[in-house]
XYZ file of C-alpha atoms in Angstrom:
620
model
C 113.282 45.983 20.061
C 115.342 46.686 17.039
C 117.765 49.905 17.956
C 119.941 50.113 14.471
C 121.189 53.293 14.778
C 125.084 53.185 16.224
C 126.423 55.789 18.547
C 129.473 57.701 18.072
C 132.047 57.862 20.430
C 133.175 61.398 21.630
C 135.447 62.518 24.339
C 134.156 64.361 27.490
C 135.978 65.482 30.123
C 135.684 64.854 33.915
C 132.758 67.324 35.132
C 133.772 69.975 37.514
C 132.461 69.434 40.685
C 129.132 69.963 41.223
C 127.542 73.552 42.488
C 124.666 73.701 44.541
C 121.761 74.927 42.397
C 121.502 77.997 41.223
C 117.602 77.895 40.165
C 115.793 81.270 39.162
C 118.763 83.867 37.668
C 117.851 83.900 33.937
C 120.878 84.635 31.016
C 120.149 88.416 31.028
C 119.548 89.407 27.188
C 122.631 90.633 25.268
C 125.298 88.393 26.367
C 126.651 87.132 22.987
C 129.863 85.730 22.540
C 132.297 86.323 19.924
C 134.395 83.987 18.337
C 136.897 83.763 20.434
C 135.398 83.200 24.108
C 132.295 80.993 22.519
C 134.757 78.429 22.213
C 135.362 76.154 25.350
C 138.781 75.715 27.109
C 140.568 72.833 26.606
C 140.104 72.275 30.036
C 136.420 71.646 29.489
C 134.288 69.961 27.006
C 131.179 70.531 25.842
C 128.380 68.119 27.085
C 127.354 66.118 24.046
C 123.656 66.589 23.084
C 122.051 63.886 20.541
C 118.415 64.748 18.893
C 116.632 62.011 17.668
C 114.080 62.262 14.382
C 111.503 59.450 14.001
C 110.137 59.588 10.632
C 107.179 56.639 11.568
C 105.504 59.431 13.591
C 104.357 61.273 10.322
C 102.264 58.082 9.998
C 99.573 59.102 12.631
C 96.811 60.687 11.005
C 93.209 61.771 11.235
C 91.411 60.306 8.346
C 88.160 60.408 9.563
C 87.011 63.524 7.422
C 88.582 65.650 5.128
C 87.720 68.667 7.385
C 91.627 68.848 9.742
C 90.631 72.361 10.865
C 90.131 71.344 14.408
C 93.079 68.572 14.489
C 96.039 70.402 16.341
C 97.871 67.257 16.957
C 99.351 66.722 13.630
C 101.577 65.732 11.686
C 103.148 68.911 10.835
C 104.055 69.724 14.583
C 107.222 67.899 13.949
C 108.172 69.702 10.948
C 107.256 73.270 13.187
C 109.818 71.709 16.107
C 112.730 70.976 13.420
C 112.741 74.512 12.240
C 113.357 75.319 15.852
C 116.296 72.807 16.269
C 117.743 73.903 12.588
C 117.772 77.488 13.887
C 119.278 76.693 17.132
C 121.809 74.560 15.687
C 122.417 77.355 13.139
C 122.398 80.304 16.444
C 124.629 78.013 17.748
C 127.499 77.229 15.320
C 127.141 81.364 14.706
C 128.189 81.963 18.480
C 131.108 79.424 18.204
C 132.267 81.181 14.763
C 131.903 77.543 12.975
C 129.356 79.320 10.284
C 130.878 78.802 6.779
C 130.307 80.693 3.864
C 127.938 79.040 1.170
C 128.557 78.884 -2.387
C 125.740 80.790 -4.076
C 126.325 78.650 -7.279
C 125.406 75.385 -5.539
C 121.417 75.254 -5.196
C 119.569 73.539 -2.236
C 118.661 70.748 -4.335
C 122.365 69.879 -5.748
C 123.317 70.375 -1.766
C 120.863 67.485 -0.797
C 121.615 65.036 -3.505
C 125.329 65.861 -2.423
C 124.691 65.362 1.209
C 122.072 62.338 0.842
C 124.876 60.717 -1.070
C 127.213 60.602 1.640
C 124.983 60.190 4.562
C 123.077 57.639 6.139
C 120.389 59.410 6.835
C 118.836 56.209 9.252
C 121.435 56.734 11.685
C 123.552 59.873 11.771
C 123.828 63.728 10.503
C 127.466 62.260 9.203
C 129.493 65.911 9.710
C 125.833 68.013 9.055
C 125.876 69.615 12.238
C 128.899 72.052 12.582
C 128.310 72.967 16.332
C 130.622 70.863 18.428
C 128.609 69.446 21.056
C 125.261 68.798 18.904
C 124.141 65.484 16.917
C 121.160 64.263 15.088
C 120.198 60.559 14.521
C 117.345 59.749 12.578
C 116.242 56.927 14.042
C 114.505 53.594 12.708
C 114.361 51.957 16.532
C 110.846 50.557 17.042
C 109.313 48.123 19.766
C 106.483 45.562 19.446
C 103.881 46.696 21.983
C 102.686 42.986 22.504
C 106.814 41.742 22.834
C 108.798 44.533 25.017
C 109.035 44.343 28.749
C 108.854 48.024 29.769
C 105.709 48.328 27.533
C 103.876 45.631 29.581
C 105.507 46.784 32.715
C 103.564 50.227 32.490
C 100.285 49.284 29.979
C 100.200 45.461 30.651
C 97.483 44.006 32.435
C 97.536 40.759 34.736
C 95.052 38.441 32.881
C 96.913 39.319 29.554
C 97.624 42.283 27.391
C 94.096 43.621 27.239
C 94.521 47.377 26.259
C 97.012 46.608 24.011
C 95.894 44.090 21.880
C 92.955 46.212 21.842
C 94.635 49.398 20.868
C 96.297 47.359 17.723
C 92.546 46.474 16.689
C 91.392 50.059 17.068
C 94.168 50.696 14.522
C 94.012 48.064 12.168
C 90.008 48.567 12.081
C 89.791 52.348 11.690
C 88.516 52.657 8.298
C 86.535 49.857 8.238
C 84.799 51.400 11.463
C 84.435 55.023 10.068
C 83.181 53.729 6.789
C 80.467 51.586 8.870
C 79.918 53.627 12.235
C 81.221 57.170 11.273
C 84.258 56.841 14.327
C 87.508 54.379 14.259
C 87.179 55.283 18.565
C 84.582 53.232 20.579
C 81.703 55.810 22.045
C 82.578 57.704 24.699
C 85.567 58.359 23.674
C 86.475 62.483 22.647
C 86.321 61.858 18.655
C 88.774 64.974 18.258
C 91.411 64.328 21.134
C 91.633 60.506 20.150
C 91.847 59.282 16.226
C 93.974 56.696 14.774
C 94.458 55.456 11.083
C 95.997 51.752 10.386
C 99.486 53.290 10.184
C 99.478 54.856 13.816
C 100.880 51.768 15.693
C 104.016 52.468 13.532
C 104.321 55.647 14.816
C 103.578 54.547 18.193
C 105.803 52.015 18.556
C 108.702 53.625 16.592
C 108.302 56.679 19.059
C 108.624 54.067 22.128
C 111.528 52.513 20.233
C 113.328 56.022 20.085
C 112.662 56.813 23.666
C 114.374 53.312 24.606
C 117.193 53.897 22.057
C 117.754 57.572 23.870
C 117.641 56.145 27.148
C 120.103 53.541 26.105
C 122.758 56.100 24.693
C 122.708 58.155 27.389
C 123.325 55.391 30.116
C 125.889 53.992 28.130
C 127.635 57.695 27.848
C 129.309 56.890 31.236
C 132.383 55.284 31.305
C 133.719 53.300 34.133
C 136.066 56.126 34.833
C 134.359 59.117 33.939
C 137.451 61.553 34.390
C 138.560 60.351 30.813
C 136.119 59.191 28.426
C 132.666 59.193 27.910
C 130.530 57.255 24.876
C 127.675 58.743 23.369
C 125.390 61.657 24.732
C 125.095 62.562 28.403
C 121.383 64.238 27.061
C 118.730 63.474 24.370
C 116.080 65.416 22.919
C 113.309 63.119 21.381
C 111.345 64.367 18.853
C 108.363 61.847 18.421
C 104.473 61.965 18.317
C 101.740 61.074 19.363
C 102.625 62.173 23.080
C 102.226 60.507 26.168
C 101.211 62.275 29.083
C 97.577 61.821 29.309
C 98.142 57.956 29.078
C 96.915 56.300 32.162
C 97.918 52.251 32.240
C 95.036 51.324 30.373
C 93.308 54.757 29.429
C 94.054 56.725 26.319
C 93.317 60.346 26.671
C 94.076 63.563 25.410
C 95.905 63.047 22.081
C 97.663 59.969 23.893
C 97.408 56.398 23.569
C 100.533 54.945 25.272
C 103.066 57.135 27.753
C 106.283 57.405 26.348
C 108.087 58.894 29.272
C 106.976 56.025 31.888
C 107.639 53.187 29.109
C 111.632 55.632 28.737
C 111.617 55.290 32.830
C 110.485 51.445 33.116
C 113.300 50.421 30.449
C 115.980 52.503 32.160
C 115.100 50.270 35.184
C 114.485 47.320 33.731
C 117.392 47.244 30.991
C 119.640 49.557 33.285
C 119.073 49.277 36.942
C 117.641 52.861 37.374
C 116.472 52.744 40.932
C 115.636 56.152 41.197
C 113.729 58.290 38.195
C 112.807 62.071 38.594
C 110.104 62.920 35.937
C 109.859 66.778 35.676
C 106.363 67.882 33.002
C 106.108 71.322 31.683
C 103.663 70.813 29.484
C 100.422 73.349 29.977
C 98.537 70.679 31.117
C 98.484 68.260 34.180
C 100.263 64.810 33.192
C 97.053 63.089 35.127
C 98.548 59.712 33.306
C 102.083 59.519 34.281
C 101.132 60.727 38.035
C 98.610 57.579 37.907
C 101.263 55.384 36.780
C 103.904 56.661 38.762
C 101.427 56.307 42.111
C 100.875 52.789 41.149
C 104.402 52.112 40.739
C 105.641 53.836 44.141
C 102.772 52.144 45.615
C 104.178 48.485 44.740
C 107.445 49.518 45.445
C 106.514 50.754 49.015
C 104.640 47.647 49.285
C 107.931 45.547 48.545
C 109.603 47.567 50.930
C 107.673 47.032 53.733
C 107.717 43.053 53.310
C 111.063 43.460 52.887
C 111.535 45.347 56.681
C 108.932 42.994 58.152
C 110.391 39.569 56.956
C 113.948 39.708 56.737
C 115.279 37.570 53.709
C 117.081 33.839 55.216
C 120.862 33.726 55.372
C 122.477 33.446 52.083
C 119.513 34.200 50.584
C 119.974 36.245 46.891
C 118.464 40.140 47.671
C 114.966 40.926 47.138
C 114.069 43.094 43.587
C 112.768 46.124 44.380
C 110.222 48.256 41.554
C 111.879 52.033 41.302
C 110.930 55.020 43.151
C 109.766 57.629 40.933
C 109.379 61.476 41.517
C 106.672 63.214 38.970
C 106.701 66.934 38.917
C 104.357 69.040 37.364
C 103.717 72.778 36.572
C 100.683 73.279 34.295
C 97.481 75.154 34.128
C 94.595 73.889 36.707
C 91.776 75.186 34.530
C 92.743 73.545 31.582
C 92.190 69.919 30.699
C 92.113 67.655 32.091
C 90.625 69.627 34.835
C 88.862 72.266 32.903
C 85.451 70.687 33.683
C 86.019 70.882 37.385
C 85.922 67.057 37.862
C 86.890 66.589 41.618
C 89.254 63.775 40.934
C 91.333 65.730 37.987
C 91.739 68.701 40.311
C 92.584 66.896 43.566
C 95.494 64.550 41.570
C 96.461 67.929 39.747
C 96.962 69.731 43.084
C 98.347 66.488 44.849
C 101.875 67.325 46.844
C 103.084 64.580 48.810
C 106.843 63.708 49.664
C 107.742 60.272 51.412
C 104.222 59.409 53.022
C 102.994 55.935 51.396
C 106.127 55.988 49.146
C 104.719 58.679 47.207
C 106.831 61.875 45.721
C 104.653 64.193 44.097
C 104.530 67.912 43.682
C 102.144 69.513 41.547
C 102.928 73.510 41.018
C 99.810 75.673 38.731
C 100.990 78.479 36.674
C 99.996 81.866 37.475
C 99.485 84.701 34.897
C 102.409 87.247 35.250
C 102.163 90.871 34.421
C 106.008 91.309 33.247
C 109.053 89.811 32.586
C 110.582 90.947 36.164
C 107.193 89.614 37.648
C 107.461 86.140 35.774
C 111.391 85.848 36.783
C 111.700 87.015 40.368
C 108.518 86.183 41.535
C 106.970 83.339 40.012
C 109.881 81.578 38.640
C 112.230 82.166 41.555
C 109.546 81.567 44.386
C 107.124 79.178 42.926
C 108.548 77.357 39.670
C 111.657 76.343 40.664
C 110.127 74.248 43.895
C 110.050 71.595 41.500
C 113.608 71.034 41.101
C 114.216 71.888 44.956
C 111.160 69.200 45.593
C 113.406 66.531 43.181
C 116.772 67.128 45.288
C 114.538 66.368 48.516
C 113.150 63.308 46.830
C 116.965 62.195 45.759
C 118.782 63.659 48.887
C 116.285 61.330 50.826
C 116.611 57.928 49.000
C 120.481 57.848 48.905
C 121.442 61.249 47.329
C 123.690 61.196 43.847
C 124.463 58.303 42.153
C 124.815 55.769 39.121
C 121.090 54.372 39.493
C 119.453 57.817 38.652
C 117.783 59.245 35.435
C 116.201 62.428 34.697
C 113.427 62.652 31.908
C 111.550 65.764 30.776
C 108.356 65.491 29.949
C 108.488 68.629 27.280
C 105.502 70.210 25.898
C 105.397 74.051 24.633
C 101.843 74.309 24.893
C 102.378 76.876 27.732
C 104.666 79.019 25.847
C 103.483 83.117 24.975
C 103.279 81.713 21.529
C 100.653 79.293 21.813
C 97.077 79.165 20.258
C 94.763 81.218 22.067
C 91.800 78.656 21.918
C 94.664 76.288 23.635
C 95.605 78.179 26.313
C 92.661 79.873 26.855
C 92.962 81.053 30.474
C 96.369 83.192 30.036
C 98.359 80.792 32.276
C 101.623 81.178 30.101
C 105.697 81.393 30.275
C 107.919 83.975 28.209
C 109.702 81.761 25.563
C 113.001 82.142 27.886
C 111.475 79.705 30.467
C 112.411 76.932 27.993
C 115.493 77.821 27.879
C 115.880 78.829 32.048
C 114.393 75.695 33.325
C 116.288 73.280 30.923
C 120.001 74.700 32.362
C 118.669 74.570 36.038
C 117.427 70.709 35.040
C 120.739 70.365 33.474
C 122.546 72.035 36.628
C 120.253 69.467 38.732
C 121.154 66.346 36.299
C 124.875 67.088 36.947
C 124.702 67.097 40.505
C 122.601 64.083 41.061
C 122.246 61.899 37.773
C 125.700 62.050 36.332
C 124.467 64.671 34.055
C 121.674 61.789 32.518
C 118.931 63.605 31.184
C 116.484 62.363 28.670
C 113.694 64.908 27.197
C 110.682 63.938 25.378
C 108.261 65.827 23.717
C 104.788 66.051 24.513
C 102.366 68.701 23.319
C 102.748 72.221 21.335
C 100.391 72.935 18.599
C 100.992 76.228 17.199
C 103.984 76.394 14.383
C 105.440 79.660 16.265
C 104.994 77.498 20.226
C 106.546 74.593 18.773
C 109.825 76.095 16.840
C 110.491 78.745 19.671
C 110.227 76.350 22.769
C 111.905 74.241 20.820
C 114.932 76.477 20.123
C 115.355 77.752 23.567
C 114.911 74.517 24.783
C 118.224 72.880 22.821
C 119.796 76.125 23.727
C 119.099 74.661 27.275
C 120.392 71.141 26.935
C 123.658 72.448 25.167
C 124.437 73.945 28.981
C 126.979 76.653 29.488
C 129.131 76.083 26.499
C 127.726 78.362 24.696
C 126.835 82.066 25.520
C 122.826 82.349 24.393
C 121.126 85.220 23.617
C 117.347 85.216 24.325
C 116.836 87.614 21.443
C 117.304 84.889 19.271
C 113.589 83.874 19.727
C 112.187 87.002 20.226
C 109.509 87.925 18.016
C 111.057 90.110 15.379
C 113.310 87.276 14.909
C 110.813 84.552 14.757
C 108.946 86.343 11.779
C 112.064 86.393 9.794
C 112.592 82.577 10.694
C 108.881 81.388 9.289
C 109.531 83.885 6.298
C 112.869 81.986 5.723
C 111.259 78.674 5.983
C 108.158 78.944 5.060
C 107.134 75.482 3.000
C 106.660 76.095 -0.572
C 105.029 74.300 -3.539
C 107.555 71.841 -3.942
C 108.791 71.532 0.084
C 111.724 73.964 -0.835
C 112.180 76.839 1.957
C 111.882 80.365 0.478
C 115.272 81.713 -0.695
C 113.901 85.055 -1.593
C 116.081 87.846 0.058
C 119.804 87.900 -1.064
C 121.109 89.707 1.824
C 119.685 87.326 4.377
C 121.284 87.082 7.312
C 124.041 84.370 7.690
C 121.764 82.182 10.422
C 118.830 81.844 8.640
C 120.547 80.589 5.400
C 121.947 77.881 7.483
C 118.773 77.505 8.941
C 117.350 76.365 5.276
C 120.061 74.480 4.549
C 119.665 72.337 7.936
C 116.251 72.033 7.475
C 116.396 70.914 3.727
C 118.577 68.068 5.679
C 116.655 67.464 8.856
C 112.713 67.510 7.492
C 113.599 65.306 4.056
C 110.658 62.950 4.582
C 107.093 64.039 4.459
C 103.805 63.357 5.623
C 102.767 60.063 3.568
C 99.398 60.972 1.359
C 96.435 59.969 2.701
C 94.802 57.372 0.119
C 91.455 58.065 -1.326
C 88.245 56.778 0.305
C 84.883 57.430 1.389
C 84.813 59.789 3.914
C 82.680 60.204 6.751
C 80.925 63.809 7.299
C 82.743 66.165 9.435
C 81.790 65.871 13.781
C 80.693 68.720 15.562
C 81.888 67.963 18.720
C 84.588 70.042 20.492
C 88.065 69.301 21.293
C 87.887 69.993 24.843
C 84.467 69.126 25.968
C 83.217 71.503 28.995
C 79.832 70.641 29.721
C 79.660 68.978 33.420
C 79.761 65.078 32.726
C 77.130 62.915 34.088
C 77.176 61.602 37.844
C 76.802 57.551 36.178
C 79.384 58.365 33.408
C 81.834 55.930 34.696
C 84.665 57.526 33.212
C 88.046 55.893 33.980
C 89.657 58.466 35.918
C 92.742 59.512 32.916
C 90.095 60.007 30.219
C 86.586 61.879 30.122
C 83.515 60.959 27.985
C 82.287 63.657 26.018
C 79.142 65.577 27.196
C 76.672 66.916 25.239
C 77.966 68.299 21.373
C 79.454 71.362 21.934
C 81.683 74.162 19.640
C 84.605 75.608 20.419
C 86.416 77.608 17.935
C 89.241 76.490 16.214
C 92.572 77.716 16.513
C 93.266 80.621 15.520
C 95.547 81.613 12.327
C 96.567 85.099 11.611
C 99.298 87.053 10.566
C 100.579 87.059 14.080
C 100.321 83.125 13.972
C 101.916 82.412 10.428
C 101.969 78.787 10.071
C 105.305 77.892 8.912
C 104.038 74.158 8.001
C 100.413 74.219 7.264
C 101.247 74.166 3.344
C 103.256 71.337 4.236
C 100.430 69.676 2.926
C 100.010 70.852 -0.421
C 102.566 68.235 -2.275
C 101.497 65.287 -0.157
C 97.839 66.076 -0.692
C 96.924 62.920 -3.399
C 93.227 62.965 -2.396
C 91.876 63.401 -6.295
C 89.319 66.235 -6.623
C 86.065 65.533 -6.572
C 84.526 65.754 -10.623
C 82.281 68.809 -11.083
C 78.856 67.659 -12.889
C 78.596 68.865 -16.046
C 76.265 71.966 -16.476
C 74.492 73.196 -19.577
C 73.132 76.497 -19.649
C 70.051 76.618 -21.983
C 70.127 80.631 -22.495
C 66.576 81.720 -24.375
C 65.073 85.555 -25.259
C 62.476 86.418 -23.161
C 59.181 85.975 -23.887
C 57.624 88.340 -25.903
C 60.707 89.067 -27.489
C 61.639 88.301 -31.441
């Protein structure tokens, strides 16, 4: 594995004694700190958060047809997330009193050239970020799918790397198969849920490499004497695609081809000796692939434990190695994919709650509709959704309590957010945007108690630009912790509309700079975005396009009983049509126009038409 980016060293003083979990208390509106009280006291340094970007993830593209109107898992998703990141950093800098007035005589282009001249964009933000507790890294880390221990641990096969070799072949031969058969994916796989192109493997390997790089950095942040110095980030947010939580051991599903978080957990175990892992999945959809993988790993660890108890080791024999124990907890919509068709195995898996028996630690909580913010926070969050962290606490308390061998992962999907496409969130099982702030805060408190603060969050779903940007903004504010007072109005609808107007991509990729009286945080957001979004989606080569498929993103027909569908993937039924994601003024895309400057598809030559105009018969 190549992890070329070097991590900086930062002083982090001792964490205060851990308080009991404070769950279900969302930050009240209007708590904005002044310049003086925003700054942490000298006795408490801010938690260090590192955000990882990976440009290779833009290379995964739909090439089967020019018609991409039904493709929601698209490269432009990453720009929407970056808008949220830039806005969060700008707001935090504003709260810390770190915003500086910009020189109006200096253009965005000149600033970008100057910044790139002093900045190694492959490794760090080189001082671009003024917020004390945040750093951004543009990662170049990657892995070889066929030569990485963690990948093989999750997706390998007893008889060889059958699935991984097949996956690479699908991508390699994608253009030829589209030309010959109309699709690069084998028959029986959902045609719009799964797509590949020759460079998809770069994206997949880059995503895995970046997750593993983040794991390395977060674990390395713990020094021998944590009361004095910590190196690197305690928390990380990894902005990668394609997502991973629907992919099982050898079955791609729901946009996912490998399981990024499961591989990150395996890497933490194999390289760093992490024995207990907590995975918290907050995507709209149940992470059926992750749960399936976790079940298999726990089953094997439980078997090893029973064998060890029944046949004690001989004197002086080295201790037997055992696999990790993993808690998987998910909050999701039971009516959505993969349970949408009501298939028994999927619905049962997404409703499983088991704690300790047979070595399994699984908790699934179903999203409900809410009638008001008060109903959401006082009833649903406090009484139901926060149970996820309480169950995770019980898992760790029952397996040894807090320790250096504990790691926390968040499978972070933003598609349950209130601003997701109606076509994706059809059943109205949503959460307010502030959920991504509060749940993240509660998770970080949990990690401070049990895992020395170690949290790695990995992007999963989220498909409308507004859902992604608002969710990412709230999530980053949560990962920073309580060192900055956050105002939840930062991501209210009025401010999101302002954000979209200020960051809308123009013909040549420059953000809008229309209003001279633009608010400082918006100006700063645009400035940050011009640095974070320097690499655009690569152009698609000119080729013979296959006709657009009429099959749907989410098939809702009953599946045939003899379909032989693997448990973590679904086969399509008869052709059905579901409306494409809604695009309206209330869901203004902040990035769809990004395709304009990079679409190198040559326009079709129109046939020459010659009109012969003659006078009507019988006239002179």
